[in-house]
PDB file of C-alpha atoms in Angstrom:
ATOM      1  CA  MET A   1      -8.653 -61.556  66.688  1.00 87.00           C
ATOM      2  CA  ARG A   2     -11.532 -60.017  65.691  1.00 95.00           C
ATOM      3  CA  TYR A   3     -11.474 -58.686  61.563  1.00 98.00           C
ATOM      4  CA  GLU A   4     -13.565 -55.999  59.981  1.00 97.00           C
ATOM      5  CA  THR A   5     -13.351 -54.577  56.571  1.00 98.00           C
ATOM      6  CA  VAL A   6     -13.960 -50.943  57.158  1.00 98.00           C
ATOM      7  CA  THR A   7     -12.964 -47.542  54.454  1.00 98.00           C
ATOM      8  CA  LEU A   8     -11.759 -44.521  55.692  1.00 98.00           C
ATOM      9  CA  PRO A   9     -11.895 -41.717  53.562  1.00 98.00           C
ATOM     10  CA  ALA A  10      -9.118 -39.936  51.144  1.00 98.00           C
ATOM     11  CA  TYR A  11      -6.025 -37.637  54.259  1.00 98.00           C
ATOM     12  CA  ARG A  12      -3.104 -35.849  54.890  1.00 98.00           C
ATOM     13  CA  ALA A  13      -0.258 -36.948  57.515  1.00 98.00           C
ATOM     14  CA  VAL A  14       2.723 -34.614  58.272  1.00 98.00           C
ATOM     15  CA  GLY A  15       5.854 -36.356  60.259  1.00 98.00           C
ATOM     16  CA  LEU A  16       9.417 -38.018  59.993  1.00 98.00           C
ATOM     17  CA  LYS A  17      10.249 -41.052  57.200  1.00 98.00           C
ATOM     18  CA  TRP A  18      12.790 -43.806  57.520  1.00 98.00           C
ATOM     19  CA  ALA A  19      13.359 -46.421  54.896  1.00 97.00           C
ATOM     20  CA  GLY A  20      16.145 -49.234  55.595  1.00 96.00           C
ATOM     21  CA  ARG A  21      16.320 -53.069  56.155  1.00 95.00           C
ATOM     22  CA  PHE A  22      14.753 -55.041  58.309  1.00 93.00           C
ATOM     23  CA  SER A  23      18.164 -55.054  59.470  1.00 92.00           C
ATOM     24  CA  GLU A  24      17.762 -51.400  60.802  1.00 91.00           C
ATOM     25  CA  ILE A  25      14.634 -51.413  63.378  1.00 91.00           C
ATOM     26  CA  GLU A  26      16.935 -51.537  66.252  1.00 91.00           C
ATOM     27  CA  PRO A  27      17.821 -48.827  66.177  1.00 91.00           C
ATOM     28  CA  ASP A  28      17.252 -46.568  63.771  1.00 94.00           C
ATOM     29  CA  LEU A  29      13.709 -47.030  63.325  1.00 94.00           C
ATOM     30  CA  LYS A  30      12.965 -46.424  66.533  1.00 90.00           C
ATOM     31  CA  ASN A  31      14.968 -43.404  66.950  1.00 94.00           C
ATOM     32  CA  VAL A  32      12.671 -42.089  64.477  1.00 96.00           C
ATOM     33  CA  ILE A  33       9.651 -43.238  65.822  1.00 95.00           C
ATOM     34  CA  LYS A  34      10.790 -41.532  69.561  1.00 94.00           C
ATOM     35  CA  GLN A  35      11.680 -38.985  67.795  1.00 97.00           C
ATOM     36  CA  MET A  36       8.046 -38.190  66.340  1.00 97.00           C
ATOM     37  CA  GLU A  37       6.537 -38.379  69.452  1.00 95.00           C
ATOM     38  CA  ASN A  38       9.272 -35.677  70.627  1.00 96.00           C
ATOM     39  CA  ARG A  39       8.008 -33.469  68.160  1.00 98.00           C
ATOM     40  CA  ALA A  40       4.465 -34.041  67.520  1.00 97.00           C
ATOM     41  CA  ARG A  41       3.638 -30.752  69.541  1.00 97.00           C
ATOM     42  CA  GLU A  42       4.997 -28.990  66.647  1.00 98.00           C
ATOM     43  CA  LEU A  43       2.187 -29.765  64.669  1.00 98.00           C
ATOM     44  CA  GLU A  44      -1.089 -27.813  66.256  1.00 97.00           C
ATOM     45  CA  ASP A  45      -3.527 -28.876  63.379  1.00 98.00           C
ATOM     46  CA  LYS A  46      -3.933 -32.976  64.183  1.00 98.00           C
ATOM     47  CA  VAL A  47      -6.679 -34.380  63.360  1.00 98.00           C
ATOM     48  CA  ASN A  48      -6.876 -36.566  65.580  1.00 96.00           C
ATOM     49  CA  PRO A  49      -4.138 -35.392  68.732  1.00 97.00           C
ATOM     50  CA  ASP A  50      -4.103 -39.301  70.832  1.00 97.00           C
ATOM     51  CA  VAL A  51      -3.201 -41.769  67.608  1.00 97.00           C
ATOM     52  CA  GLN A  52       0.527 -41.310  65.900  1.00 97.00           C
ATOM     53  CA  LEU A  53       0.387 -43.095  63.047  1.00 98.00           C
ATOM     54  CA  GLY A  54       2.844 -46.210  61.119  1.00 98.00           C
ATOM     55  CA  LEU A  55       2.547 -46.473  57.324  1.00 98.00           C
ATOM     56  CA  SER A  56       4.225 -49.091  56.483  1.00 98.00           C
ATOM     57  CA  TYR A  57       5.266 -49.667  52.071  1.00 98.00           C
ATOM     58  CA  HIS A  58       7.123 -52.715  51.484  1.00 97.00           C
ATOM     59  CA  VAL A  59       8.808 -50.969  49.006  1.00 97.00           C
ATOM     60  CA  ILE A  60      12.575 -51.407  49.798  1.00 96.00           C
ATOM     61  CA  GLU A  61      14.427 -54.989  49.395  1.00 95.00           C
ATOM     62  CA  ASN A  62      14.791 -56.436  52.978  1.00 95.00           C
ATOM     63  CA  GLY A  63      12.722 -53.032  54.341  1.00 96.00           C
ATOM     64  CA  PHE A  64      10.327 -51.004  54.151  1.00 97.00           C
ATOM     65  CA  VAL A  65       9.451 -46.736  54.044  1.00 98.00           C
ATOM     66  CA  HIS A  66       7.949 -46.395  57.421  1.00 98.00           C
ATOM     67  CA  TYR A  67       6.091 -42.514  57.807  1.00 98.00           C
ATOM     68  CA  SER A  68       5.763 -41.841  61.460  1.00 98.00           C
ATOM     69  CA  VAL A  69       2.864 -39.387  61.067  1.00 98.00           C
ATOM     70  CA  TYR A  70       0.183 -37.706  63.180  1.00 98.00           C
ATOM     71  CA  GLU A  71      -3.629 -37.314  60.390  1.00 98.00           C
ATOM     72  CA  VAL A  72      -3.144 -33.252  60.338  1.00 98.00           C
ATOM     73  CA  SER A  73      -5.978 -30.728  58.343  1.00 98.00           C
ATOM     74  CA  GLU A  74      -4.679 -29.331  54.968  1.00 98.00           C
ATOM     75  CA  GLU A  75      -3.697 -25.601  56.894  1.00 98.00           C
ATOM     76  CA  GLN A  76      -0.886 -27.759  58.802  1.00 98.00           C
ATOM     77  CA  GLU A  77       2.213 -26.177  57.685  1.00 98.00           C
ATOM     78  CA  ILE A  78       5.582 -28.910  57.159  1.00 98.00           C
ATOM     79  CA  PRO A  79       7.479 -28.334  60.256  1.00 98.00           C
ATOM     80  CA  GLU A  80      11.344 -28.493  58.834  1.00 98.00           C
ATOM     81  CA  GLY A  81      12.928 -31.528  58.432  1.00 98.00           C
ATOM     82  CA  MET A  82       9.153 -33.361  58.432  1.00 98.00           C
ATOM     83  CA  ILE A  83       7.518 -34.816  55.328  1.00 98.00           C
ATOM     84  CA  GLU A  84       3.829 -34.924  53.662  1.00 98.00           C
ATOM     85  CA  ILE A  85       2.048 -38.368  52.267  1.00 98.00           C
ATOM     86  CA  ARG A  86      -1.794 -38.196  51.026  1.00 98.00           C
ATOM     87  CA  VAL A  87      -3.403 -41.454  52.007  1.00 98.00           C
ATOM     88  CA  PRO A  88      -5.643 -42.232  49.240  1.00 98.00           C
ATOM     89  CA  GLU A  89      -9.225 -43.647  50.437  1.00 98.00           C
ATOM     90  CA  TRP A  90      -9.266 -47.344  51.033  1.00 98.00           C
ATOM     91  CA  THR A  91     -11.073 -50.223  52.434  1.00 98.00           C
ATOM     92  CA  TYR A  92      -8.893 -51.989  55.323  1.00 98.00           C
ATOM     93  CA  VAL A  93      -9.428 -55.115  57.079  1.00 98.00           C
ATOM     94  CA  LYS A  94      -8.786 -53.416  60.580  1.00 98.00           C
ATOM     95  CA  THR A  95      -7.581 -56.147  63.803  1.00 98.00           C
ATOM     96  CA  THR A  96      -6.270 -54.843  67.324  1.00 97.00           C
ATOM     97  CA  HIS A  97      -3.402 -55.767  68.670  1.00 97.00           C
ATOM     98  CA  HIS A  98      -3.924 -56.272  72.730  1.00 96.00           C
ATOM     99  CA  LYS A  99      -1.033 -55.207  75.420  1.00 95.00           C
ATOM    100  CA  GLY A 100       0.405 -58.937  76.141  1.00 95.00           C
ATOM    101  CA  GLU A 101       0.153 -60.483  72.812  1.00 96.00           C
ATOM    102  CA  ASP A 102       2.639 -61.499  70.458  1.00 96.00           C
ATOM    103  CA  ILE A 103       2.992 -59.539  67.482  1.00 94.00           C
ATOM    104  CA  SER A 104       4.152 -62.119  65.026  1.00 94.00           C
ATOM    105  CA  LYS A 105       1.379 -63.938  66.075  1.00 96.00           C
ATOM    106  CA  THR A 106      -1.227 -61.542  65.609  1.00 97.00           C
ATOM    107  CA  TYR A 107       0.219 -60.600  61.833  1.00 96.00           C
ATOM    108  CA  THR A 108      -0.004 -65.045  61.409  1.00 96.00           C
ATOM    109  CA  ASP A 109      -3.261 -64.599  62.436  1.00 97.00           C
ATOM    110  CA  LEU A 110      -4.310 -61.379  60.199  1.00 97.00           C
ATOM    111  CA  HIS A 111      -2.089 -63.115  56.936  1.00 96.00           C
ATOM    112  CA  ASN A 112      -4.169 -66.630  57.825  1.00 97.00           C
ATOM    113  CA  TRP A 113      -7.642 -64.223  57.792  1.00 97.00           C
ATOM    114  CA  LEU A 114      -6.148 -62.383  54.435  1.00 96.00           C
ATOM    115  CA  PHE A 115      -5.711 -66.444  52.391  1.00 96.00           C
ATOM    116  CA  ASN A 116      -9.269 -68.001  53.229  1.00 97.00           C
ATOM    117  CA  SER A 117     -11.769 -64.651  53.026  1.00 97.00           C
ATOM    118  CA  ASN A 118     -12.659 -62.991  49.948  1.00 97.00           C
ATOM    119  CA  TYR A 119     -10.007 -60.616  49.509  1.00 97.00           C
ATOM    120  CA  THR A 120      -6.893 -59.805  49.149  1.00 96.00           C
ATOM    121  CA  ALA A 121      -3.887 -57.190  49.793  1.00 97.00           C
ATOM    122  CA  TYR A 122      -4.496 -54.008  48.194  1.00 97.00           C
ATOM    123  CA  ARG A 123      -1.367 -53.128  45.448  1.00 96.00           C
ATOM    124  CA  GLU A 124      -0.717 -49.081  43.672  1.00 94.00           C
ATOM    125  CA  ALA A 125      -0.068 -49.203  40.588  1.00 93.00           C
ATOM    126  CA  ASP A 126       3.206 -49.306  38.918  1.00 94.00           C
ATOM    127  CA  VAL A 127       4.828 -50.131  42.294  1.00 96.00           C
ATOM    128  CA  GLU A 128       7.225 -52.942  43.051  1.00 96.00           C
ATOM    129  CA  TYR A 129       6.340 -54.356  46.561  1.00 97.00           C
ATOM    130  CA  TYR A 130       8.463 -57.088  48.101  1.00 95.00           C
ATOM    131  CA  ASP A 131       6.254 -58.445  50.630  1.00 93.00           C
ATOM    132  CA  PRO A 132       3.592 -60.102  48.855  1.00 88.00           C
ATOM    133  CA  TYR A 133       1.687 -60.451  51.603  1.00 92.00           C
ATOM    134  CA  MET A 134       0.737 -57.454  52.897  1.00 95.00           C
ATOM    135  CA  PRO A 135       2.573 -54.995  51.424  1.00 97.00           C
ATOM    136  CA  ILE A 136       1.118 -52.141  52.534  1.00 98.00           C
ATOM    137  CA  LYS A 137       1.044 -51.852  57.009  1.00 98.00           C
ATOM    138  CA  HIS A 138      -0.819 -48.969  58.671  1.00 98.00           C
ATOM    139  CA  GLU A 139      -0.934 -48.962  62.615  1.00 98.00           C
ATOM    140  CA  HIS A 140      -2.594 -46.796  64.828  1.00 98.00           C
ATOM    141  CA  TYR A 141      -1.076 -46.329  68.065  1.00 97.00           C
ATOM    142  CA  PRO A 142      -2.693 -44.884  71.393  1.00 96.00           C
ATOM    143  CA  VAL A 143       0.154 -41.610  71.998  1.00 92.00           C
ATOM    144  CA  ASP A 144      -0.594 -43.918  75.864  1.00 89.00           C
ATOM    145  CA  SER A 145       0.802 -47.309  74.284  1.00 87.00           C
ATOM    146  CA  ASP A 146       3.902 -48.079  75.985  1.00 87.00           C
ATOM    147  CA  ARG A 147       6.184 -49.185  73.544  1.00 81.00           C
ATOM    148  CA  ASN A 148       7.800 -51.829  74.880  1.00 84.00           C
ATOM    149  CA  ASP A 149       4.463 -54.239  74.624  1.00 91.00           C
ATOM    150  CA  PRO A 150       2.308 -52.091  72.528  1.00 92.00           C
ATOM    151  CA  HIS A 151      -1.567 -52.122  71.291  1.00 95.00           C
ATOM    152  CA  PHE A 152      -2.165 -50.877  68.752  1.00 97.00           C
ATOM    153  CA  ASP A 153      -4.744 -50.747  65.750  1.00 98.00           C
ATOM    154  CA  ILE A 154      -3.350 -52.776  61.740  1.00 98.00           C
ATOM    155  CA  TYR A 155      -4.773 -51.705  58.826  1.00 98.00           C
ATOM    156  CA  ILE A 156      -4.310 -53.485  55.914  1.00 98.00           C
ATOM    157  CA  PRO A 157      -5.630 -51.606  52.772  1.00 98.00           C
ATOM    158  CA  ILE A 158      -7.869 -54.788  50.968  1.00 98.00           C
ATOM    159  CA  VAL A 159      -9.679 -55.333  47.305  1.00 98.00           C
ATOM    160  CA  LYS A 160     -11.852 -57.928  46.797  1.00 97.00           C
ATOM    161  CA  LYS A 161     -10.286 -60.942  45.065  1.00 96.00           C
TER     162      LYS A 161
END
């Protein structure tokens, strides 16, 4: 696996929010992601229309909050039933999960990289996280990605140890 550190500027995203337990991912979260795919055309001011974002925050015991969104310009209105999230400028470790690979191995390898690096996962102040290793996970899915065997970029916010 290849890892790089990158700093992404702050951005605004609009889409759908899901919160639940790991046991509810099938089919609940997958339905929300599919709904966002189907409603993407409602977002006329997408910054990168070819990338759907999956932003996960592990703030629920045995679960997480997930935003299935697109980065949008300030001009974008929020369609009915959607939400807005603002992501601050952060430094991330970035890697790519490739089609045909085991997703759990990709994340295990990423965890090992973090453990052996000069970085640790970023945690927002005054927020309780239930994942001690990667409390915030951002995944960038090309819209042509196969949901049954996806390829996508993973971004984990980091700070120096």
